[in-house]
C-alpha cells in the first residue's frame, strides 16, 4: 500500500471535488428534491467509470454508483440535501441572503454539500488506485437523499441495499476533527388523527364530539407519561391541524405529530406502544376515534470500534491542512458573531477531548487537533440520523472533519456561509483521503472486515428491524 499514491489520486481530482461542492451549495435543494445535486454526483462518478442506478427505493434522487466485479464490497455514503430557510451569502460573516434569493429559501446549514463531495472524492480516488494496482474491490457509492427530513437511508435499508455490503463509511462536516464513538437516539414519528362530530358550540354542544379535546387530553396524558420513561428518552409534538379557527364550532378533526426518541430502537418501540394507548384512551374519553399513522423511524447509530480505530489511525496519517492568514481571519470573523461564552465552552470541550490545556486553543479559530478515538456507544448523541439504519445492516463508522470555524452552530446561517469557502475545501480533501485510506486498509487486510463483522454480530444479534412501517412510502 502506497499512501502517497492514494493521496495523490485525491489531489488529482481536487478541483473536480471542490467544484462539485460549490455547485451543490448553490443548488441548495431540500429533501427528495435534490435533482441537480444527485445528478451532479452520479454523473461525475460515471465520468470515472462507475455505473449508476438512479431512483432506487422509490426515491428519484436516491442512487448507487458501482465499480468493480469482485473483492470486498465497500460502501461510501453521500448526502446532499439542504435545509429550509437558511439561504445565506457565501463567505460573509453577517446574516445576508445570497444574491437573487430570499431569507426563506433553502441553504446548506449542515454541510451536506461538502459531505457528498468529499465522499465522491474518496470513491473515485479509491477506484483509481485499485484499478492502477490491480486490486480487487467493489465500491458502492450510495447517494442518500433526505437526511434532514425524509430519511432516505431508511428506505434503502428497508429494501436491503446495505445487506451484502462488507463495511460502510461516511463523514460529516463540522467544527471538530474527531471520530464518532457515540450512539444516537432512535426516533419514531407518528401522526395521531382524531375524528369527532361537528356542532354549534353554543346551541348544541352536547351533540358535538371534539377532536381538539381529544388531542389536548392526549398531550396531557403524555406529559404524565414523561415521569415514567427512561430519562434519556424524548417525546416531542406539534399540532398539524388544530381543527380550524372558529371557536364557536366543535372541531370534528384535529391532528398531532409526535417524535419519540430513545437510545435504542427497542426502547423507542416500547414508548410508542404506551403513547398509542394514551391516544386511544383520549379518543374513548371524548367519544371520538383516532387514526394512528406510524411514519418513518430512525434506528439508533451503532459505532463499530474496529472501523473507528482504523479511521483514527488513517486520520493521523493524513494529517490536517495548513491555513493561510486570510483563512484564519475569515474564521475569526465568524467566531466573532457567536457569544463568547459559547466559544469558551466549545474550546474547553475540545481541549478536554484532545488532552491539552485550554490555553492551547488561545487564538485558534479552526480546530488544529485530531481528537483521540473514544468508543462510547452507550452515550447517545442528542439527535438522530438515518446512518443508524445503515449501522444495523452492516459495520459502519463515521467521523467529523473541521470545515468551519470553532463554535459554528449546526443548522445556522454561519454554517451555510462557510460551506464553500477555501478552508471548507481543504476539509473536504482531508475527508476524502481519510475515507479512501480507511477503505483501502480494509480491502488489503481482510482481518479488519472479519473483526468488524464479528463485532457487528454481537451488537446486532437480532439483525435489522426497520422502525418505518412496511406500507409507509417516502413523502415525495
Short mmCIF file of C-alpha atoms in Angstrom, two decimals:
data_model
loop_
_atom_site.label_atom_id
_atom_site.label_comp_id
_atom_site.label_asym_id
_atom_site.label_seq_id
_atom_site.Cartn_x
_atom_site.Cartn_y
_atom_site.Cartn_z
CA UNK A 1 0.00 0.00 0.00
CA UNK A 2 1.37 3.36 -1.03
CA UNK A 3 -0.27 6.18 0.92
CA UNK A 4 1.36 8.88 -1.17
CA UNK A 5 -0.06 7.47 -4.39
CA UNK A 6 -3.53 7.21 -2.85
CA UNK A 7 -3.37 10.77 -1.57
CA UNK A 8 -2.15 11.91 -4.98
CA UNK A 9 -5.21 10.23 -6.52
CA UNK A 10 -7.33 12.52 -4.34
CA UNK A 11 -5.22 15.58 -5.10
CA UNK A 12 -5.51 14.88 -8.83
CA UNK A 13 -9.27 15.43 -8.66
CA UNK A 14 -9.20 18.21 -6.05
CA UNK A 15 -10.58 20.83 -8.43
CA UNK A 16 -13.37 18.48 -9.54
CA UNK A 17 -14.37 17.71 -5.94
CA UNK A 18 -14.41 21.33 -4.82
CA UNK A 19 -16.35 22.31 -7.93
CA UNK A 20 -18.97 19.67 -7.10
CA UNK A 21 -19.09 21.01 -3.54
CA UNK A 22 -19.72 24.55 -4.74
CA UNK A 23 -22.34 23.51 -7.29
CA UNK A 24 -24.37 21.59 -4.71
CA UNK A 25 -24.01 24.53 -2.30
CA UNK A 26 -25.51 26.78 -4.99
CA UNK A 27 -28.33 24.34 -5.77
CA UNK A 28 -29.40 24.09 -2.09
CA UNK A 29 -32.18 21.56 -2.73
CA UNK A 30 -34.29 20.24 0.13
CA UNK A 31 -35.19 16.63 0.89
CA UNK A 32 -36.25 14.44 -2.05
CA UNK A 33 -35.97 17.46 -4.38
CA UNK A 34 -32.19 17.19 -4.84
CA UNK A 35 -32.42 16.52 -8.58
CA UNK A 36 -29.45 18.65 -9.70
CA UNK A 37 -27.31 17.65 -6.72
CA UNK A 38 -27.87 13.92 -7.20
CA UNK A 39 -27.24 14.19 -10.93
CA UNK A 40 -24.03 16.12 -10.37
CA UNK A 41 -22.65 13.45 -8.03
CA UNK A 42 -23.80 10.50 -10.14
CA UNK A 43 -22.63 11.94 -13.45
CA UNK A 44 -19.21 12.77 -12.02
CA UNK A 45 -18.86 9.20 -10.73
CA UNK A 46 -19.86 7.90 -14.17
CA UNK A 47 -17.17 10.01 -15.81
CA UNK A 48 -14.66 7.99 -13.79
CA UNK A 49 -16.04 4.59 -14.76
CA UNK A 50 -18.82 3.97 -12.23
CA UNK A 51 -22.18 2.61 -13.38
CA UNK A 52 -25.18 4.29 -11.80
CA UNK A 53 -28.73 3.24 -10.96
CA UNK A 54 -30.95 6.24 -10.22
CA UNK A 55 -34.28 6.26 -8.43
CA UNK A 56 -33.64 3.40 -6.02
CA UNK A 57 -36.13 2.62 -3.23
CA UNK A 58 -38.83 4.65 -4.96
CA UNK A 59 -36.93 7.94 -4.49
CA UNK A 60 -35.96 9.77 -7.70
CA UNK A 61 -32.93 11.41 -6.05
CA UNK A 62 -31.54 8.23 -4.46
CA UNK A 63 -28.88 6.33 -6.38
CA UNK A 64 -25.98 3.90 -6.19
CA UNK A 65 -22.88 4.13 -8.36
CA UNK A 66 -20.81 0.95 -8.55
CA UNK A 67 -17.36 -0.07 -9.71
CA UNK A 68 -15.69 -3.49 -9.55
CA UNK A 69 -16.85 -7.06 -10.06
CA UNK A 70 -15.08 -8.94 -7.26
CA UNK A 71 -13.40 -8.39 -3.93
CA UNK A 72 -14.67 -6.77 -0.72
CA UNK A 73 -17.78 -4.62 -1.03
CA UNK A 74 -17.12 -1.16 0.36
CA UNK A 75 -19.99 1.28 0.85
CA UNK A 76 -19.33 5.03 0.93
CA UNK A 77 -22.30 7.18 1.90
CA UNK A 78 -23.08 10.61 0.45
CA UNK A 79 -25.67 13.18 1.50
CA UNK A 80 -26.62 16.37 -0.34
CA UNK A 81 -29.90 17.81 0.95
CA UNK A 82 -30.20 21.37 2.24
CA UNK A 83 -32.35 22.92 4.96
CA UNK A 84 -35.33 25.23 4.67
CA UNK A 85 -34.93 28.95 5.40
CA UNK A 86 -31.13 29.02 5.67
CA UNK A 87 -30.26 30.87 2.48
CA UNK A 88 -27.08 32.84 3.11
CA UNK A 89 -24.36 34.65 1.20
CA UNK A 90 -21.06 32.76 0.90
CA UNK A 91 -18.04 33.86 2.90
CA UNK A 92 -19.72 36.83 4.58
CA UNK A 93 -19.84 36.90 8.37
CA UNK A 94 -23.14 38.70 8.60
CA UNK A 95 -26.66 37.40 8.08
CA UNK A 96 -27.50 38.17 4.50
CA UNK A 97 -29.23 36.07 1.82
CA UNK A 98 -27.22 35.30 -1.29
CA UNK A 99 -27.84 37.32 -4.43
CA UNK A 100 -31.22 36.75 -6.04
CA UNK A 101 -32.60 34.81 -3.06
CA UNK A 102 -34.79 35.46 -0.04
CA UNK A 103 -34.36 34.69 3.65
CA UNK A 104 -36.88 31.86 3.43
CA UNK A 105 -35.02 29.98 0.69
CA UNK A 106 -33.06 26.79 1.48
CA UNK A 107 -29.39 26.72 2.40
CA UNK A 108 -26.75 24.14 3.28
CA UNK A 109 -26.79 24.70 7.04
CA UNK A 110 -25.50 21.21 7.81
CA UNK A 111 -22.76 20.97 5.21
CA UNK A 112 -24.23 18.13 3.18
CA UNK A 113 -22.86 19.70 0.01
CA UNK A 114 -19.39 19.03 1.42
CA UNK A 115 -20.36 15.60 2.72
CA UNK A 116 -21.43 14.47 -0.75
CA UNK A 117 -18.39 15.97 -2.49
CA UNK A 118 -15.89 14.50 -0.02
CA UNK A 119 -17.42 11.04 -0.23
CA UNK A 120 -17.41 11.26 -4.02
CA UNK A 121 -13.72 12.15 -3.97
CA UNK A 122 -12.96 9.13 -1.79
CA UNK A 123 -14.90 6.75 -4.05
CA UNK A 124 -13.18 8.00 -7.21
CA UNK A 125 -9.66 8.05 -5.73
CA UNK A 126 -10.10 4.57 -4.26
CA UNK A 127 -11.29 3.25 -7.62
CA UNK A 128 -8.39 4.89 -9.46
CA UNK A 129 -5.85 3.41 -7.03
CA UNK A 130 -7.36 -0.10 -7.09
CA UNK A 131 -7.57 -0.09 -10.87
CA UNK A 132 -3.99 1.07 -11.31
CA UNK A 133 -2.66 -1.51 -8.84
CA UNK A 134 -4.88 -4.44 -9.90
CA UNK A 135 -6.61 -4.65 -6.52
CA UNK A 136 -9.94 -6.46 -6.39
CA UNK A 137 -12.65 -4.34 -4.76
CA UNK A 138 -16.28 -3.45 -5.26
CA UNK A 139 -17.00 0.17 -4.47
CA UNK A 140 -20.61 1.20 -3.87
CA UNK A 141 -21.07 4.97 -3.75
CA UNK A 142 -24.52 5.49 -2.22
CA UNK A 143 -26.41 8.71 -2.95
CA UNK A 144 -28.59 9.15 0.13
CA UNK A 145 -31.21 11.92 -0.06
CA UNK A 146 -33.35 13.45 2.63
CA UNK A 147 -31.21 13.05 5.75
CA UNK A 148 -32.61 16.23 7.27
CA UNK A 149 -36.19 15.25 6.57
CA UNK A 150 -37.49 12.14 4.87
CA UNK A 151 -34.81 9.65 5.97
CA UNK A 152 -33.72 8.32 2.59
CA UNK A 153 -31.32 5.73 4.04
CA UNK A 154 -34.18 4.12 5.97
CA UNK A 155 -35.99 3.13 2.79
CA UNK A 156 -32.73 1.98 1.22
CA UNK A 157 -32.00 -0.13 4.30
CA UNK A 158 -35.56 -1.48 4.34
CA UNK A 159 -35.03 -2.61 0.73
CA UNK A 160 -31.86 -4.49 1.71
CA UNK A 161 -29.40 -2.32 -0.23
CA UNK A 162 -26.78 -2.47 2.54
CA UNK A 163 -27.23 -6.12 3.50
CA UNK A 164 -24.40 -7.52 1.37
CA UNK A 165 -22.01 -4.59 1.88
CA UNK A 166 -18.97 -5.61 3.93
CA UNK A 167 -18.45 -2.20 5.57
CA UNK A 168 -19.91 1.31 5.19
CA UNK A 169 -18.02 4.54 5.77
CA UNK A 170 -19.10 8.16 5.90
CA UNK A 171 -18.13 11.51 7.42
CA UNK A 172 -19.69 14.82 8.35
CA UNK A 173 -18.50 18.44 8.14
CA UNK A 174 -18.30 20.36 11.40
CA UNK A 175 -16.05 22.40 13.66
CA UNK A 176 -14.04 19.47 15.11
CA UNK A 177 -11.77 16.69 13.92
CA UNK A 178 -12.95 13.51 15.61
CA UNK A 179 -14.29 10.01 15.07
CA UNK A 180 -17.90 9.39 16.10
CA UNK A 181 -17.73 6.97 19.01
CA UNK A 182 -21.16 7.73 20.49
CA UNK A 183 -24.52 6.30 19.57
CA UNK A 184 -27.54 8.38 18.57
CA UNK A 185 -31.20 8.37 19.52
CA UNK A 186 -33.64 6.13 17.70
CA UNK A 187 -36.59 8.21 16.53
CA UNK A 188 -40.10 7.14 15.52
CA UNK A 189 -42.54 9.66 14.03
CA UNK A 190 -46.30 9.20 14.29
CA UNK A 191 -49.39 11.17 13.33
CA UNK A 192 -52.49 10.93 15.51
CA UNK A 193 -55.59 11.98 13.58
CA UNK A 194 -58.68 12.41 15.75
CA UNK A 195 -62.14 12.38 14.16
CA UNK A 196 -65.17 13.72 16.02
CA UNK A 197 -68.57 15.29 15.34
CA UNK A 198 -69.04 18.97 14.49
CA UNK A 199 -71.82 21.01 16.05
CA UNK A 200 -72.67 24.55 17.18
CA UNK A 201 -70.59 25.18 20.29
CA UNK A 202 -73.31 27.33 21.92
CA UNK A 203 -76.62 26.00 20.55
CA UNK A 204 -75.86 22.26 20.59
CA UNK A 205 -72.53 21.47 22.27
CA UNK A 206 -74.00 18.21 23.61
CA UNK A 207 -74.24 16.92 20.05
CA UNK A 208 -70.58 17.54 19.32
CA UNK A 209 -67.57 15.32 19.92
CA UNK A 210 -64.42 17.41 19.97
CA UNK A 211 -61.36 16.09 18.20
CA UNK A 212 -59.42 19.04 19.61
CA UNK A 213 -60.35 17.99 23.16
CA UNK A 214 -59.01 14.52 22.34
CA UNK A 215 -55.69 15.98 21.21
CA UNK A 216 -55.38 18.05 24.35
CA UNK A 217 -56.22 15.11 26.61
CA UNK A 218 -53.68 13.00 24.76
CA UNK A 219 -50.97 15.62 25.30
CA UNK A 220 -51.86 15.79 28.96
CA UNK A 221 -51.57 12.02 29.26
CA UNK A 222 -48.18 12.07 27.51
CA UNK A 223 -46.98 14.76 29.92
CA UNK A 224 -47.79 12.42 32.82
CA UNK A 225 -46.04 9.58 30.98
CA UNK A 226 -42.77 11.52 30.82
CA UNK A 227 -42.15 10.84 34.53
CA UNK A 228 -42.29 7.11 33.92
CA UNK A 229 -39.95 6.58 30.98
CA UNK A 230 -36.16 6.38 30.90
CA UNK A 231 -34.59 9.83 31.40
CA UNK A 232 -32.64 9.60 28.14
CA UNK A 233 -35.86 9.35 26.11
CA UNK A 234 -37.52 12.34 24.48
CA UNK A 235 -41.10 12.95 23.33
CA UNK A 236 -41.78 15.99 21.11
CA UNK A 237 -45.05 17.03 19.50
CA UNK A 238 -46.69 19.68 17.38
CA UNK A 239 -50.20 20.37 16.09
CA UNK A 240 -50.55 19.77 12.37
CA UNK A 241 -54.23 20.72 12.47
CA UNK A 242 -56.00 22.25 15.48
CA UNK A 243 -59.44 21.94 13.91
CA UNK A 244 -59.86 25.36 12.38
CA UNK A 245 -60.06 28.93 13.64
CA UNK A 246 -63.71 29.18 14.66
CA UNK A 247 -64.18 28.91 18.46
CA UNK A 248 -67.97 28.55 18.12
CA UNK A 249 -67.64 25.22 16.31
CA UNK A 250 -66.94 21.89 17.98
CA UNK A 251 -63.94 20.72 15.99
CA UNK A 252 -64.59 17.42 14.24
CA UNK A 253 -60.97 16.92 13.20
CA UNK A 254 -57.55 17.60 14.74
CA UNK A 255 -54.12 16.08 14.27
CA UNK A 256 -50.93 15.96 16.31
CA UNK A 257 -47.48 14.90 15.16
CA UNK A 258 -45.09 13.15 17.57
CA UNK A 259 -41.39 12.28 17.60
CA UNK A 260 -40.50 9.57 20.11
CA UNK A 261 -36.79 9.12 20.76
CA UNK A 262 -34.75 6.72 22.89
CA UNK A 263 -31.13 5.48 22.94
CA UNK A 264 -32.11 2.10 21.48
CA UNK A 265 -34.72 1.15 18.89
CA UNK A 266 -36.32 -1.39 21.23
CA UNK A 267 -36.80 1.28 23.91
CA UNK A 268 -38.43 3.63 21.41
CA UNK A 269 -40.85 0.89 20.36
CA UNK A 270 -41.87 0.32 23.99
CA UNK A 271 -42.62 4.02 24.49
CA UNK A 272 -44.56 4.19 21.22
CA UNK A 273 -46.89 1.44 22.43
CA UNK A 274 -47.65 3.44 25.58
CA UNK A 275 -48.25 6.68 23.66
CA UNK A 276 -50.58 4.81 21.28
CA UNK A 277 -52.57 3.61 24.30
CA UNK A 278 -52.84 7.17 25.60
CA UNK A 279 -54.20 8.30 22.22
CA UNK A 280 -56.78 5.50 22.27
CA UNK A 281 -57.75 6.47 25.82
CA UNK A 282 -58.18 10.13 24.82
CA UNK A 283 -60.47 9.04 21.99
CA UNK A 284 -62.55 6.93 24.38
CA UNK A 285 -62.87 9.82 26.86
CA UNK A 286 -64.14 12.20 24.19
CA UNK A 287 -66.30 9.87 22.13
CA UNK A 288 -64.05 10.38 19.10
CA UNK A 289 -61.98 7.98 17.03
CA UNK A 290 -58.24 8.07 16.42
CA UNK A 291 -56.29 7.09 13.33
CA UNK A 292 -52.69 6.20 14.26
CA UNK A 293 -50.27 6.53 11.36
CA UNK A 294 -46.78 5.21 12.05
CA UNK A 295 -44.48 7.01 9.63
CA UNK A 296 -40.73 6.95 9.22
CA UNK A 297 -38.46 5.84 12.02
CA UNK A 298 -34.71 6.11 12.52
CA UNK A 299 -32.65 3.44 14.26
CA UNK A 300 -30.01 4.42 16.77
CA UNK A 301 -26.45 4.62 15.45
CA UNK A 302 -24.12 1.77 16.43
CA UNK A 303 -20.45 2.80 16.04
CA UNK A 304 -18.11 -0.01 15.05
CA UNK A 305 -14.95 0.14 17.18
CA UNK A 306 -12.82 -1.89 14.77
CA UNK A 307 -13.52 0.55 11.96
CA UNK A 308 -13.33 3.56 14.28
CA UNK A 309 -9.80 2.58 15.28
CA UNK A 310 -8.79 2.25 11.61
CA UNK A 311 -10.28 5.66 10.80
CA UNK A 312 -8.37 7.25 13.69
CA UNK A 313 -5.06 5.78 12.52
CA UNK A 314 -5.82 6.84 8.94
CA UNK A 315 -6.78 10.35 10.07
CA UNK A 316 -3.43 10.72 11.84
CA UNK A 317 -1.60 9.52 8.72
CA UNK A 318 -3.44 12.02 6.53
CA UNK A 319 -2.94 14.89 8.96
CA UNK A 320 -4.50 18.34 8.89
CA UNK A 321 -4.10 21.19 6.41
CA UNK A 322 -2.21 24.42 6.86
CA UNK A 323 -4.35 27.55 6.82
CA UNK A 324 -3.43 30.91 5.35
CA UNK A 325 -3.58 34.18 7.24
CA UNK A 326 -6.69 35.20 5.28
CA UNK A 327 -8.42 31.89 6.09
CA UNK A 328 -7.71 32.30 9.80
CA UNK A 329 -9.01 35.87 9.72
CA UNK A 330 -12.15 34.75 7.93
CA UNK A 331 -12.75 32.02 10.51
CA UNK A 332 -12.22 34.57 13.28
CA UNK A 333 -14.85 36.83 11.73
CA UNK A 334 -17.38 34.01 12.17
CA UNK A 335 -16.43 33.25 15.77
CA UNK A 336 -16.94 36.96 16.47
CA UNK A 337 -20.63 36.53 15.56
CA UNK A 338 -21.10 33.90 18.28
CA UNK A 339 -21.36 34.60 22.01
CA UNK A 340 -18.00 34.44 23.78
CA UNK A 341 -19.35 32.07 26.41
CA UNK A 342 -20.37 29.60 23.69
CA UNK A 343 -16.90 29.75 22.11
CA UNK A 344 -15.26 29.28 25.51
CA UNK A 345 -17.38 26.20 26.24
CA UNK A 346 -16.58 24.73 22.82
CA UNK A 347 -12.86 25.29 23.25
CA UNK A 348 -12.94 23.80 26.75
CA UNK A 349 -14.71 20.71 25.39
CA UNK A 350 -12.22 20.35 22.55
CA UNK A 351 -9.23 20.81 24.84
CA UNK A 352 -10.55 18.08 27.13
CA UNK A 353 -11.16 15.73 24.20
CA UNK A 354 -7.60 16.30 22.97
CA UNK A 355 -5.99 16.07 26.42
CA UNK A 356 -4.48 19.55 26.19
CA UNK A 357 -4.74 22.69 28.28
CA UNK A 358 -7.46 25.16 27.38
CA UNK A 359 -4.73 27.74 26.70
CA UNK A 360 -3.66 25.58 23.75
CA UNK A 361 -6.73 26.93 21.94
CA UNK A 362 -5.95 30.60 22.57
CA UNK A 363 -6.04 32.46 19.27
CA UNK A 364 -7.18 29.32 17.43
CA UNK A 365 -10.24 29.62 15.16
CA UNK A 366 -10.12 26.35 13.20
CA UNK A 367 -9.57 23.08 15.03
CA UNK A 368 -5.90 22.08 14.85
CA UNK A 369 -6.09 18.70 16.58
CA UNK A 370 -7.42 15.21 15.83
CA UNK A 371 -9.21 14.02 18.96
CA UNK A 372 -8.30 10.51 20.20
CA UNK A 373 -11.00 7.98 19.41
CA UNK A 374 -13.24 7.23 22.39
CA UNK A 375 -15.68 4.39 21.85
CA UNK A 376 -18.78 5.14 23.95
CA UNK A 377 -21.80 3.60 22.18
CA UNK A 378 -23.75 3.71 25.44
CA UNK A 379 -23.67 7.51 25.32
CA UNK A 380 -26.21 8.69 22.77
CA UNK A 381 -25.85 11.98 20.94
CA UNK A 382 -28.98 14.11 21.47
CA UNK A 383 -30.05 13.94 17.82
CA UNK A 384 -30.99 11.21 15.37
CA UNK A 385 -29.63 10.19 11.97
CA UNK A 386 -30.59 7.68 9.31
CA UNK A 387 -26.96 6.49 9.31
CA UNK A 388 -28.20 4.47 12.28
CA UNK A 389 -30.23 2.24 9.98
CA UNK A 390 -27.15 1.53 7.90
CA UNK A 391 -25.23 0.64 11.08
CA UNK A 392 -27.83 -2.04 11.87
CA UNK A 393 -27.34 -3.60 8.42
CA UNK A 394 -23.53 -3.64 8.19
CA UNK A 395 -20.46 -2.49 10.16
CA UNK A 396 -20.46 1.31 9.89
CA UNK A 397 -18.21 4.14 11.01
CA UNK A 398 -18.17 7.90 10.57
CA UNK A 399 -16.05 10.87 11.55
CA UNK A 400 -16.00 14.67 11.54
CA UNK A 401 -13.61 16.99 9.77
CA UNK A 402 -13.33 20.69 10.57
CA UNK A 403 -14.70 22.65 7.63
CA UNK A 404 -16.00 25.63 9.65
CA UNK A 405 -14.77 27.87 12.45
CA UNK A 406 -14.75 26.68 16.06
CA UNK A 407 -18.13 27.16 17.74
CA UNK A 408 -20.12 27.34 14.49
CA UNK A 409 -23.60 26.01 15.33
CA UNK A 410 -25.09 23.37 13.07
CA UNK A 411 -28.20 24.41 11.14
CA UNK A 412 -27.17 28.07 11.25
CA UNK A 413 -26.52 30.86 8.76
CA UNK A 414 -22.86 30.78 9.82
CA UNK A 415 -22.62 27.11 8.84
CA UNK A 416 -24.25 27.83 5.49
CA UNK A 417 -21.99 30.79 4.76
CA UNK A 418 -18.80 28.76 5.27
CA UNK A 419 -19.93 25.82 3.12
CA UNK A 420 -17.97 26.82 0.02
CA UNK A 421 -15.01 28.85 1.34
CA UNK A 422 -11.38 27.78 0.90
CA UNK A 423 -10.88 26.18 4.31
CA UNK A 424 -14.03 24.12 3.77
CA UNK A 425 -12.46 22.92 0.50
CA UNK A 426 -9.37 21.84 2.45
CA UNK A 427 -11.53 19.90 4.90
CA UNK A 428 -13.26 18.07 2.06
CA UNK A 429 -9.91 16.89 0.67
CA UNK A 430 -8.87 15.64 4.11
CA UNK A 431 -12.15 13.74 4.46
CA UNK A 432 -11.73 12.14 1.03
CA UNK A 433 -8.23 10.96 1.92
CA UNK A 434 -9.28 9.54 5.29
CA UNK A 435 -12.22 7.68 3.76
CA UNK A 436 -10.14 6.30 0.91
CA UNK A 437 -7.26 5.22 3.15
CA UNK A 438 -9.58 3.54 5.66
CA UNK A 439 -11.35 1.66 2.87
CA UNK A 440 -8.07 0.61 1.26
CA UNK A 441 -6.76 -0.76 4.55
CA UNK A 442 -9.93 -2.86 4.89
CA UNK A 443 -9.62 -4.11 1.32
CA UNK A 444 -5.99 -5.15 1.73
CA UNK A 445 -6.42 -6.58 5.25
CA UNK A 446 -9.38 -9.00 5.27
CA UNK A 447 -9.00 -9.48 9.03
CA UNK A 448 -10.24 -5.90 9.53
CA UNK A 449 -13.50 -6.71 7.79
CA UNK A 450 -13.80 -10.03 9.62
CA UNK A 451 -13.28 -8.40 13.03
CA UNK A 452 -15.70 -5.59 12.16
CA UNK A 453 -18.34 -8.12 11.16
CA UNK A 454 -17.86 -10.17 14.35
CA UNK A 455 -18.29 -7.01 16.41
CA UNK A 456 -21.40 -6.12 14.40
CA UNK A 457 -22.97 -9.53 15.07
CA UNK A 458 -22.51 -9.01 18.81
CA UNK A 459 -24.00 -5.52 18.64
CA UNK A 460 -26.97 -6.51 16.45
CA UNK A 461 -27.83 -10.10 17.47
CA UNK A 462 -31.39 -9.87 16.15
CA UNK A 463 -30.49 -8.21 12.85
CA UNK A 464 -32.05 -5.09 11.40
CA UNK A 465 -35.67 -4.33 12.22
CA UNK A 466 -36.88 -1.27 10.34
CA UNK A 467 -38.72 1.25 12.53
CA UNK A 468 -40.58 2.57 9.49
CA UNK A 469 -43.89 0.87 8.75
CA UNK A 470 -43.69 -1.53 5.81
CA UNK A 471 -46.51 0.24 3.96
CA UNK A 472 -45.15 3.74 4.55
CA UNK A 473 -43.56 5.20 1.43
CA UNK A 474 -41.23 8.21 1.05
CA UNK A 475 -43.08 11.52 1.24
CA UNK A 476 -42.17 12.91 -2.16
#
